[in-house]
mmCIF file with all atom_site columns, N, CA and C in Angstrom:
data_model
loop_
_atom_site.group_PDB
_atom_site.id
_atom_site.type_symbol
_atom_site.label_atom_id
_atom_site.label_alt_id
_atom_site.label_comp_id
_atom_site.label_asym_id
_atom_site.label_entity_id
_atom_site.label_seq_id
_atom_site.pdbx_PDB_ins_code
_atom_site.Cartn_x
_atom_site.Cartn_y
_atom_site.Cartn_z
_atom_site.occupancy
_atom_site.B_iso_or_equiv
_atom_site.pdbx_formal_charge
_atom_site.auth_seq_id
_atom_site.auth_comp_id
_atom_site.auth_asym_id
_atom_site.auth_atom_id
_atom_site.pdbx_PDB_model_num
ATOM 1   N N  . MET A 1 1  ? 105.645 96.675  121.187 1.00 72.00 ? 1  MET A N  1
ATOM 2   C CA . MET A 1 1  ? 104.348 96.873  120.452 1.00 72.00 ? 1  MET A CA 1
ATOM 3   C C  . MET A 1 1  ? 103.001 96.543  120.550 1.00 72.00 ? 1  MET A C  1
ATOM 4   N N  . ASP A 1 2  ? 102.228 97.097  120.161 1.00 87.00 ? 2  ASP A N  1
ATOM 5   C CA . ASP A 1 2  ? 100.790 96.322  120.176 1.00 87.00 ? 2  ASP A CA 1
ATOM 6   C C  . ASP A 1 2  ? 100.351 96.181  118.623 1.00 87.00 ? 2  ASP A C  1
ATOM 7   N N  . ALA A 1 3  ? 100.198 95.025  118.048 1.00 90.00 ? 3  ALA A N  1
ATOM 8   C CA . ALA A 1 3  ? 100.189 94.564  117.132 1.00 90.00 ? 3  ALA A CA 1
ATOM 9   C C  . ALA A 1 3  ? 98.572  95.114  116.623 1.00 90.00 ? 3  ALA A C  1
ATOM 10  N N  . GLY A 1 4  ? 97.536  95.296  116.990 1.00 92.00 ? 4  GLY A N  1
ATOM 11  C CA . GLY A 1 4  ? 96.794  95.714  116.813 1.00 92.00 ? 4  GLY A CA 1
ATOM 12  C C  . GLY A 1 4  ? 96.340  97.578  117.024 1.00 92.00 ? 4  GLY A C  1
ATOM 13  N N  . ARG A 1 5  ? 97.443  98.268  118.025 1.00 93.00 ? 5  ARG A N  1
ATOM 14  C CA . ARG A 1 5  ? 97.688  99.850  117.416 1.00 93.00 ? 5  ARG A CA 1
ATOM 15  C C  . ARG A 1 5  ? 98.034  99.482  115.949 1.00 93.00 ? 5  ARG A C  1
ATOM 16  N N  . LEU A 1 6  ? 99.272  99.171  115.616 1.00 93.00 ? 6  LEU A N  1
ATOM 17  C CA . LEU A 1 6  ? 100.029 99.137  114.620 1.00 93.00 ? 6  LEU A CA 1
ATOM 18  C C  . LEU A 1 6  ? 98.938  99.222  113.376 1.00 93.00 ? 6  LEU A C  1
ATOM 19  N N  . ALA A 1 7  ? 97.939  97.801  113.614 1.00 95.00 ? 7  ALA A N  1
ATOM 20  C CA . ALA A 1 7  ? 97.768  98.056  112.176 1.00 95.00 ? 7  ALA A CA 1
ATOM 21  C C  . ALA A 1 7  ? 96.440  99.584  112.240 1.00 95.00 ? 7  ALA A C  1
ATOM 22  N N  . GLU A 1 8  ? 96.205  99.806  113.657 1.00 97.00 ? 8  GLU A N  1
ATOM 23  C CA . GLU A 1 8  ? 94.895  100.547 113.352 1.00 97.00 ? 8  GLU A CA 1
ATOM 24  C C  . GLU A 1 8  ? 95.481  102.041 113.257 1.00 97.00 ? 8  GLU A C  1
ATOM 25  N N  . THR A 1 9  ? 96.921  102.260 113.459 1.00 97.00 ? 9  THR A N  1
ATOM 26  C CA . THR A 1 9  ? 97.495  103.451 112.852 1.00 97.00 ? 9  THR A CA 1
ATOM 27  C C  . THR A 1 9  ? 97.941  103.139 111.476 1.00 97.00 ? 9  THR A C  1
ATOM 28  N N  . GLU A 1 10 ? 98.151  102.324 111.006 1.00 97.00 ? 10 GLU A N  1
ATOM 29  C CA . GLU A 1 10 ? 98.735  101.785 109.262 1.00 97.00 ? 10 GLU A CA 1
ATOM 30  C C  . GLU A 1 10 ? 97.307  102.322 108.302 1.00 97.00 ? 10 GLU A C  1
ATOM 31  N N  . SER A 1 11 ? 96.328  101.700 109.048 1.00 98.00 ? 11 SER A N  1
ATOM 32  C CA . SER A 1 11 ? 94.558  101.980 108.356 1.00 98.00 ? 11 SER A CA 1
ATOM 33  C C  . SER A 1 11 ? 94.923  103.059 107.875 1.00 98.00 ? 11 SER A C  1
ATOM 34  N N  . ALA A 1 12 ? 94.635  104.160 109.485 1.00 98.00 ? 12 ALA A N  1
ATOM 35  C CA . ALA A 1 12 ? 94.628  105.897 109.643 1.00 98.00 ? 12 ALA A CA 1
ATOM 36  C C  . ALA A 1 12 ? 95.382  106.341 108.509 1.00 98.00 ? 12 ALA A C  1
ATOM 37  N N  . LEU A 1 13 ? 97.041  105.751 108.452 1.00 98.00 ? 13 LEU A N  1
ATOM 38  C CA . LEU A 1 13 ? 97.827  106.444 107.041 1.00 98.00 ? 13 LEU A CA 1
ATOM 39  C C  . LEU A 1 13 ? 97.393  106.086 105.660 1.00 98.00 ? 13 LEU A C  1
ATOM 40  N N  . ALA A 1 14 ? 96.585  105.193 105.761 1.00 98.00 ? 14 ALA A N  1
ATOM 41  C CA . ALA A 1 14 ? 96.722  104.384 104.879 1.00 98.00 ? 14 ALA A CA 1
ATOM 42  C C  . ALA A 1 14 ? 95.365  105.605 104.006 1.00 98.00 ? 14 ALA A C  1
ATOM 43  N N  . ILE A 1 15 ? 94.109  105.983 104.720 1.00 98.00 ? 15 ILE A N  1
ATOM 44  C CA . ILE A 1 15 ? 93.314  106.298 104.230 1.00 98.00 ? 15 ILE A CA 1
ATOM 45  C C  . ILE A 1 15 ? 93.500  108.255 104.347 1.00 98.00 ? 15 ILE A C  1
ATOM 46  N N  . THR A 1 16 ? 94.042  108.929 105.117 1.00 98.00 ? 16 THR A N  1
ATOM 47  C CA . THR A 1 16 ? 94.918  109.601 104.939 1.00 98.00 ? 16 THR A CA 1
ATOM 48  C C  . THR A 1 16 ? 95.818  110.019 103.818 1.00 98.00 ? 16 THR A C  1
ATOM 49  N N  . ASP A 1 17 ? 96.495  109.398 103.670 1.00 98.00 ? 17 ASP A N  1
ATOM 50  C CA . ASP A 1 17 ? 97.131  109.224 102.288 1.00 98.00 ? 17 ASP A CA 1
ATOM 51  C C  . ASP A 1 17 ? 96.593  109.278 101.063 1.00 98.00 ? 17 ASP A C  1
ATOM 52  N N  . ARG A 1 18 ? 95.522  108.143 101.272 1.00 98.00 ? 18 ARG A N  1
ATOM 53  C CA . ARG A 1 18 ? 94.758  108.300 99.597  1.00 98.00 ? 18 ARG A CA 1
ATOM 54  C C  . ARG A 1 18 ? 93.702  109.631 99.442  1.00 98.00 ? 18 ARG A C  1
ATOM 55  N N  . LEU A 1 19 ? 93.423  110.066 100.641 1.00 98.00 ? 19 LEU A N  1
ATOM 56  C CA . LEU A 1 19 ? 92.847  111.642 100.836 1.00 98.00 ? 19 LEU A CA 1
ATOM 57  C C  . LEU A 1 19 ? 93.419  112.648 100.552 1.00 98.00 ? 19 LEU A C  1
ATOM 58  N N  . TRP A 1 20 ? 94.934  113.001 100.981 1.00 98.00 ? 20 TRP A N  1
ATOM 59  C CA . TRP A 1 20 ? 95.728  113.809 100.236 1.00 98.00 ? 20 TRP A CA 1
ATOM 60  C C  . TRP A 1 20 ? 96.336  113.525 98.804  1.00 98.00 ? 20 TRP A C  1
ATOM 61  N N  . ARG A 1 21 ? 96.567  112.134 98.469  1.00 98.00 ? 21 ARG A N  1
ATOM 62  C CA . ARG A 1 21 ? 96.559  112.288 96.937  1.00 98.00 ? 21 ARG A CA 1
ATOM 63  C C  . ARG A 1 21 ? 95.812  112.836 96.133  1.00 98.00 ? 21 ARG A C  1
ATOM 64  N N  . ALA A 1 22 ? 94.736  111.853 96.376  1.00 98.00 ? 22 ALA A N  1
ATOM 65  C CA . ALA A 1 22 ? 93.213  113.108 95.697  1.00 98.00 ? 22 ALA A CA 1
ATOM 66  C C  . ALA A 1 22 ? 93.020  114.274 95.941  1.00 98.00 ? 22 ALA A C  1
ATOM 67  N N  . GLU A 1 23 ? 93.019  114.974 96.730  1.00 98.00 ? 23 GLU A N  1
ATOM 68  C CA . GLU A 1 23 ? 93.222  116.484 97.205  1.00 98.00 ? 23 GLU A CA 1
ATOM 69  C C  . GLU A 1 23 ? 94.679  117.257 96.395  1.00 98.00 ? 23 GLU A C  1
ATOM 70  N N  . MET A 1 24 ? 95.733  116.757 96.435  1.00 98.00 ? 24 MET A N  1
ATOM 71  C CA . MET A 1 24 ? 96.579  117.019 95.575  1.00 98.00 ? 24 MET A CA 1
ATOM 72  C C  . MET A 1 24 ? 96.315  117.275 94.022  1.00 98.00 ? 24 MET A C  1
ATOM 73  N N  . GLN A 1 25 ? 96.113  116.120 93.873  1.00 98.00 ? 25 GLN A N  1
ATOM 74  C CA . GLN A 1 25 ? 95.356  116.138 92.407  1.00 98.00 ? 25 GLN A CA 1
ATOM 75  C C  . GLN A 1 25 ? 94.081  116.924 91.814  1.00 98.00 ? 25 GLN A C  1
ATOM 76  N N  . ARG A 1 26 ? 92.938  116.919 92.790  1.00 98.00 ? 26 ARG A N  1
ATOM 77  C CA . ARG A 1 26 ? 92.274  117.555 92.425  1.00 98.00 ? 26 ARG A CA 1
ATOM 78  C C  . ARG A 1 26 ? 92.921  119.328 92.308  1.00 98.00 ? 26 ARG A C  1
ATOM 79  N N  . THR A 1 27 ? 93.378  119.821 93.472  1.00 98.00 ? 27 THR A N  1
ATOM 80  C CA . THR A 1 27 ? 93.673  121.075 93.390  1.00 98.00 ? 27 THR A CA 1
ATOM 81  C C  . THR A 1 27 ? 95.284  121.112 92.317  1.00 98.00 ? 27 THR A C  1
ATOM 82  N N  . LEU A 1 28 ? 96.074  120.412 92.438  1.00 98.00 ? 28 LEU A N  1
ATOM 83  C CA . LEU A 1 28 ? 96.980  119.942 90.870  1.00 98.00 ? 28 LEU A CA 1
ATOM 84  C C  . LEU A 1 28 ? 96.878  119.741 89.927  1.00 98.00 ? 28 LEU A C  1
ATOM 85  N N  . GLY A 1 29 ? 96.308  118.949 89.570  1.00 98.00 ? 29 GLY A N  1
ATOM 86  C CA . GLY A 1 29 ? 96.394  118.269 88.722  1.00 98.00 ? 29 GLY A CA 1
ATOM 87  C C  . GLY A 1 29 ? 96.798  116.884 88.089  1.00 98.00 ? 29 GLY A C  1
ATOM 88  N N  . PRO A 1 30 ? 96.508  115.919 87.701  1.00 98.00 ? 30 PRO A N  1
ATOM 89  C CA . PRO A 1 30 ? 96.454  114.455 87.471  1.00 98.00 ? 30 PRO A CA 1
ATOM 90  C C  . PRO A 1 30 ? 97.937  113.959 87.623  1.00 98.00 ? 30 PRO A C  1
ATOM 91  N N  . ASP A 1 31 ? 99.425  114.877 87.885  1.00 98.00 ? 31 ASP A N  1
ATOM 92  C CA . ASP A 1 31 ? 100.767 114.417 88.356  1.00 98.00 ? 31 ASP A CA 1
ATOM 93  C C  . ASP A 1 31 ? 101.215 115.046 89.369  1.00 98.00 ? 31 ASP A C  1
ATOM 94  N N  . ALA A 1 32 ? 99.949  115.893 90.199  1.00 98.00 ? 32 ALA A N  1
ATOM 95  C CA . ALA A 1 32 ? 100.802 116.438 91.432  1.00 98.00 ? 32 ALA A CA 1
ATOM 96  C C  . ALA A 1 32 ? 101.620 115.672 92.492  1.00 98.00 ? 32 ALA A C  1
ATOM 97  N N  . VAL A 1 33 ? 100.781 114.597 92.482  1.00 97.00 ? 33 VAL A N  1
ATOM 98  C CA . VAL A 1 33 ? 102.027 113.942 93.530  1.00 97.00 ? 33 VAL A CA 1
ATOM 99  C C  . VAL A 1 33 ? 103.664 113.380 92.986  1.00 97.00 ? 33 VAL A C  1
ATOM 100 N N  . LEU A 1 34 ? 103.698 113.527 91.719  1.00 97.00 ? 34 LEU A N  1
ATOM 101 C CA . LEU A 1 34 ? 104.943 112.995 90.859  1.00 97.00 ? 34 LEU A CA 1
ATOM 102 C C  . LEU A 1 34 ? 105.665 114.475 91.209  1.00 97.00 ? 34 LEU A C  1
ATOM 103 N N  . LEU A 1 35 ? 104.578 116.059 91.076  1.00 98.00 ? 35 LEU A N  1
ATOM 104 C CA . LEU A 1 35 ? 105.510 116.953 90.739  1.00 98.00 ? 35 LEU A CA 1
ATOM 105 C C  . LEU A 1 35 ? 106.152 117.560 91.767  1.00 98.00 ? 35 LEU A C  1
ATOM 106 N N  . TYR A 1 36 ? 105.355 117.518 92.737  1.00 97.00 ? 36 TYR A N  1
ATOM 107 C CA . TYR A 1 36 ? 104.798 118.586 94.102  1.00 97.00 ? 36 TYR A CA 1
ATOM 108 C C  . TYR A 1 36 ? 105.217 118.086 95.114  1.00 97.00 ? 36 TYR A C  1
ATOM 109 N N  . GLY A 1 37 ? 104.722 116.147 94.940  1.00 96.00 ? 37 GLY A N  1
ATOM 110 C CA . GLY A 1 37 ? 105.250 115.513 96.119  1.00 96.00 ? 37 GLY A CA 1
ATOM 111 C C  . GLY A 1 37 ? 105.893 115.733 97.247  1.00 96.00 ? 37 GLY A C  1
ATOM 112 N N  . PHE A 1 38 ? 106.969 116.356 97.363  1.00 96.00 ? 38 PHE A N  1
ATOM 113 C CA . PHE A 1 38 ? 108.168 117.107 98.031  1.00 96.00 ? 38 PHE A CA 1
ATOM 114 C C  . PHE A 1 38 ? 108.361 119.107 98.341  1.00 96.00 ? 38 PHE A C  1
ATOM 115 N N  . GLY A 1 39 ? 107.892 118.814 97.732  1.00 96.00 ? 39 GLY A N  1
ATOM 116 C CA . GLY A 1 39 ? 108.064 120.708 97.581  1.00 96.00 ? 39 GLY A CA 1
ATOM 117 C C  . GLY A 1 39 ? 106.808 121.623 98.533  1.00 96.00 ? 39 GLY A C  1
ATOM 118 N N  . VAL A 1 40 ? 107.046 122.254 99.079  1.00 97.00 ? 40 VAL A N  1
ATOM 119 C CA . VAL A 1 40 ? 105.821 123.298 100.133 1.00 97.00 ? 40 VAL A CA 1
ATOM 120 C C  . VAL A 1 40 ? 104.789 123.001 99.178  1.00 97.00 ? 40 VAL A C  1
ATOM 121 N N  . GLU A 1 41 ? 104.587 122.793 97.783  1.00 97.00 ? 41 GLU A N  1
ATOM 122 C CA . GLU A 1 41 ? 103.431 122.798 97.263  1.00 97.00 ? 41 GLU A CA 1
ATOM 123 C C  . GLU A 1 41 ? 102.641 121.714 98.320  1.00 97.00 ? 41 GLU A C  1
ATOM 124 N N  . ARG A 1 42 ? 102.796 120.666 98.281  1.00 97.00 ? 42 ARG A N  1
ATOM 125 C CA . ARG A 1 42 ? 102.052 119.477 99.356  1.00 97.00 ? 42 ARG A CA 1
ATOM 126 C C  . ARG A 1 42 ? 101.435 119.635 100.055 1.00 97.00 ? 42 ARG A C  1
ATOM 127 N N  . GLN A 1 43 ? 101.744 120.968 100.900 1.00 98.00 ? 43 GLN A N  1
ATOM 128 C CA . GLN A 1 43 ? 101.258 121.372 102.080 1.00 98.00 ? 43 GLN A CA 1
ATOM 129 C C  . GLN A 1 43 ? 99.754  122.132 101.613 1.00 98.00 ? 43 GLN A C  1
ATOM 130 N N  . GLY A 1 44 ? 99.576  122.701 100.595 1.00 97.00 ? 44 GLY A N  1
ATOM 131 C CA . GLY A 1 44 ? 98.451  123.725 100.357 1.00 97.00 ? 44 GLY A CA 1
ATOM 132 C C  . GLY A 1 44 ? 99.002  124.594 101.244 1.00 97.00 ? 44 GLY A C  1
ATOM 133 N N  . ALA A 1 45 ? 98.118  125.608 100.923 1.00 97.00 ? 45 ALA A N  1
ATOM 134 C CA . ALA A 1 45 ? 97.867  127.349 101.930 1.00 97.00 ? 45 ALA A CA 1
ATOM 135 C C  . ALA A 1 45 ? 96.854  126.926 102.618 1.00 97.00 ? 45 ALA A C  1
ATOM 136 N N  . PRO A 1 46 ? 97.174  127.682 104.029 1.00 98.00 ? 46 PRO A N  1
ATOM 137 C CA . PRO A 1 46 ? 96.804  127.842 105.069 1.00 98.00 ? 46 PRO A CA 1
ATOM 138 C C  . PRO A 1 46 ? 95.315  127.558 104.743 1.00 98.00 ? 46 PRO A C  1
ATOM 139 N N  . GLY A 1 47 ? 94.644  126.632 105.694 1.00 98.00 ? 47 GLY A N  1
ATOM 140 C CA . GLY A 1 47 ? 93.235  127.122 105.553 1.00 98.00 ? 47 GLY A CA 1
ATOM 141 C C  . GLY A 1 47 ? 92.500  126.150 104.558 1.00 98.00 ? 47 GLY A C  1
ATOM 142 N N  . THR A 1 48 ? 92.979  125.748 103.448 1.00 98.00 ? 48 THR A N  1
ATOM 143 C CA . THR A 1 48 ? 92.415  124.988 102.024 1.00 98.00 ? 48 THR A CA 1
ATOM 144 C C  . THR A 1 48 ? 92.349  123.531 103.003 1.00 98.00 ? 48 THR A C  1
ATOM 145 N N  . ARG A 1 49 ? 91.298  122.497 101.212 1.00 98.00 ? 49 ARG A N  1
ATOM 146 C CA . ARG A 1 49 ? 91.487  121.625 101.678 1.00 98.00 ? 49 ARG A CA 1
ATOM 147 C C  . ARG A 1 49 ? 92.706  120.723 101.875 1.00 98.00 ? 49 ARG A C  1
ATOM 148 N N  . LEU A 1 50 ? 93.755  121.104 100.911 1.00 98.00 ? 50 LEU A N  1
ATOM 149 C CA . LEU A 1 50 ? 94.780  120.381 100.681 1.00 98.00 ? 50 LEU A CA 1
ATOM 150 C C  . LEU A 1 50 ? 95.610  120.230 101.981 1.00 98.00 ? 50 LEU A C  1
ATOM 151 N N  . ARG A 1 51 ? 95.660  121.777 103.058 1.00 98.00 ? 51 ARG A N  1
ATOM 152 C CA . ARG A 1 51 ? 96.449  121.719 104.256 1.00 98.00 ? 51 ARG A CA 1
ATOM 153 C C  . ARG A 1 51 ? 95.862  120.600 105.166 1.00 98.00 ? 51 ARG A C  1
ATOM 154 N N  . GLN A 1 52 ? 94.376  120.714 105.185 1.00 98.00 ? 52 GLN A N  1
ATOM 155 C CA . GLN A 1 52 ? 93.766  120.200 106.128 1.00 98.00 ? 52 GLN A CA 1
ATOM 156 C C  . GLN A 1 52 ? 93.945  118.171 105.824 1.00 98.00 ? 52 GLN A C  1
ATOM 157 N N  . ALA A 1 53 ? 94.343  117.901 104.376 1.00 98.00 ? 53 ALA A N  1
ATOM 158 C CA . ALA A 1 53 ? 94.622  116.750 104.008 1.00 98.00 ? 53 ALA A CA 1
ATOM 159 C C  . ALA A 1 53 ? 96.100  116.333 104.047 1.00 98.00 ? 53 ALA A C  1
ATOM 160 N N  . PHE A 1 54 ? 97.253  117.482 104.246 1.00 98.00 ? 54 PHE A N  1
ATOM 161 C CA . PHE A 1 54 ? 98.215  117.709 104.297 1.00 98.00 ? 54 PHE A CA 1
ATOM 162 C C  . PHE A 1 54 ? 98.421  117.204 105.788 1.00 98.00 ? 54 PHE A C  1
ATOM 163 N N  . GLU A 1 55 ? 97.818  117.450 106.779 1.00 98.00 ? 55 GLU A N  1
ATOM 164 C CA . GLU A 1 55 ? 98.341  117.895 108.408 1.00 98.00 ? 55 GLU A CA 1
ATOM 165 C C  . GLU A 1 55 ? 97.727  116.766 108.560 1.00 98.00 ? 55 GLU A C  1
ATOM 166 N N  . ALA A 1 56 ? 96.434  116.208 108.219 1.00 98.00 ? 56 ALA A N  1
ATOM 167 C CA . ALA A 1 56 ? 95.913  114.689 108.822 1.00 98.00 ? 56 ALA A CA 1
ATOM 168 C C  . ALA A 1 56 ? 97.016  113.825 108.397 1.00 98.00 ? 56 ALA A C  1
ATOM 169 N N  . ARG A 1 57 ? 97.495  113.388 107.036 1.00 98.00 ? 57 ARG A N  1
ATOM 170 C CA . ARG A 1 57 ? 99.003  112.424 107.135 1.00 98.00 ? 57 ARG A CA 1
ATOM 171 C C  . ARG A 1 57 ? 99.455  113.099 107.637 1.00 98.00 ? 57 ARG A C  1
ATOM 172 N N  . SER A 1 58 ? 100.487 113.835 107.620 1.00 98.00 ? 58 SER A N  1
ATOM 173 C CA . SER A 1 58 ? 101.110 113.896 108.472 1.00 98.00 ? 58 SER A CA 1
ATOM 174 C C  . SER A 1 58 ? 101.380 113.292 110.300 1.00 98.00 ? 58 SER A C  1
ATOM 175 N N  . ALA A 1 59 ? 99.857  114.069 110.568 1.00 98.00 ? 59 ALA A N  1
ATOM 176 C CA . ALA A 1 59 ? 99.795  113.020 111.918 1.00 98.00 ? 59 ALA A CA 1
ATOM 177 C C  . ALA A 1 59 ? 99.273  112.050 111.722 1.00 98.00 ? 59 ALA A C  1
ATOM 178 N N  . ALA A 1 60 ? 99.002  111.372 111.167 1.00 98.00 ? 60 ALA A N  1
ATOM 179 C CA . ALA A 1 60 ? 99.192  109.923 110.925 1.00 98.00 ? 60 ALA A CA 1
ATOM 180 C C  . ALA A 1 60 ? 99.881  108.883 110.426 1.00 98.00 ? 60 ALA A C  1
ATOM 181 N N  . LEU A 1 61 ? 101.184 109.872 109.967 1.00 98.00 ? 61 LEU A N  1
ATOM 182 C CA . LEU A 1 61 ? 102.537 109.416 109.969 1.00 98.00 ? 61 LEU A CA 1
ATOM 183 C C  . LEU A 1 61 ? 102.866 109.109 110.785 1.00 98.00 ? 61 LEU A C  1
ATOM 184 N N  . THR A 1 62 ? 103.574 110.571 111.739 1.00 98.00 ? 62 THR A N  1
ATOM 185 C CA . THR A 1 62 ? 103.263 110.579 112.947 1.00 98.00 ? 62 THR A CA 1
ATOM 186 C C  . THR A 1 62 ? 103.087 109.342 113.545 1.00 98.00 ? 62 THR A C  1
ATOM 187 N N  . ALA A 1 63 ? 102.352 109.063 114.088 1.00 97.00 ? 63 ALA A N  1
ATOM 188 C CA . ALA A 1 63 ? 101.812 107.875 114.844 1.00 97.00 ? 63 ALA A CA 1
ATOM 189 C C  . ALA A 1 63 ? 102.186 106.550 114.750 1.00 97.00 ? 63 ALA A C  1
ATOM 190 N N  . TRP A 1 64 ? 101.684 106.055 112.997 1.00 97.00 ? 64 TRP A N  1
ATOM 191 C CA . TRP A 1 64 ? 102.568 104.752 112.814 1.00 97.00 ? 64 TRP A CA 1
ATOM 192 C C  . TRP A 1 64 ? 103.965 104.763 113.040 1.00 97.00 ? 64 TRP A C  1
ATOM 193 N N  . ARG A 1 65 ? 104.392 106.213 112.876 1.00 97.00 ? 65 ARG A N  1
ATOM 194 C CA . ARG A 1 65 ? 106.327 105.638 112.926 1.00 97.00 ? 65 ARG A CA 1
ATOM 195 C C  . ARG A 1 65 ? 106.393 105.702 114.422 1.00 97.00 ? 65 ARG A C  1
ATOM 196 N N  . ASN A 1 66 ? 105.502 106.493 115.723 1.00 95.00 ? 66 ASN A N  1
ATOM 197 C CA . ASN A 1 66 ? 105.560 106.292 117.081 1.00 95.00 ? 66 ASN A CA 1
ATOM 198 C C  . ASN A 1 66 ? 105.296 105.120 117.611 1.00 95.00 ? 66 ASN A C  1
ATOM 199 N N  . GLU A 1 67 ? 104.172 104.527 117.178 1.00 94.00 ? 67 GLU A N  1
ATOM 200 C CA . GLU A 1 67 ? 103.496 103.067 117.092 1.00 94.00 ? 67 GLU A CA 1
ATOM 201 C C  . GLU A 1 67 ? 105.177 101.865 116.937 1.00 94.00 ? 67 GLU A C  1
ATOM 202 N N  . ARG A 1 68 ? 105.366 102.157 115.426 1.00 93.00 ? 68 ARG A N  1
ATOM 203 C CA . ARG A 1 68 ? 106.022 101.051 115.684 1.00 93.00 ? 68 ARG A CA 1
ATOM 204 C C  . ARG A 1 68 ? 107.528 100.782 116.089 1.00 93.00 ? 68 ARG A C  1
ATOM 205 N N  . ARG A 1 69 ? 108.182 102.299 116.735 1.00 92.00 ? 69 ARG A N  1
ATOM 206 C CA . ARG A 1 69 ? 109.140 102.022 117.010 1.00 92.00 ? 69 ARG A CA 1
ATOM 207 C C  . ARG A 1 69 ? 109.036 101.746 119.386 1.00 92.00 ? 69 ARG A C  1
ATOM 208 N N  . ARG A 1 70 ? 107.746 101.409 119.236 1.00 87.00 ? 70 ARG A N  1
ATOM 209 C CA . ARG A 1 70 ? 107.295 100.964 120.382 1.00 87.00 ? 70 ARG A CA 1
ATOM 210 C C  . ARG A 1 70 ? 107.901 99.389  120.693 1.00 87.00 ? 70 ARG A C  1
#
């Protein structure tokens, strides 16, 4: 495992998670992450800012998981 690469992926995940959470709250209300964080609503509709944030977060999570497994 490359410690620098792991730190980079952790940072990307933290940033994209923060952006996704903010977009969830903006779109679905202040308790959106608690209420919808595991439902299909968390993805947002195609072409929306919520979907873009969800996809960026998903990609960052995958990259972080892959780096941890190295």
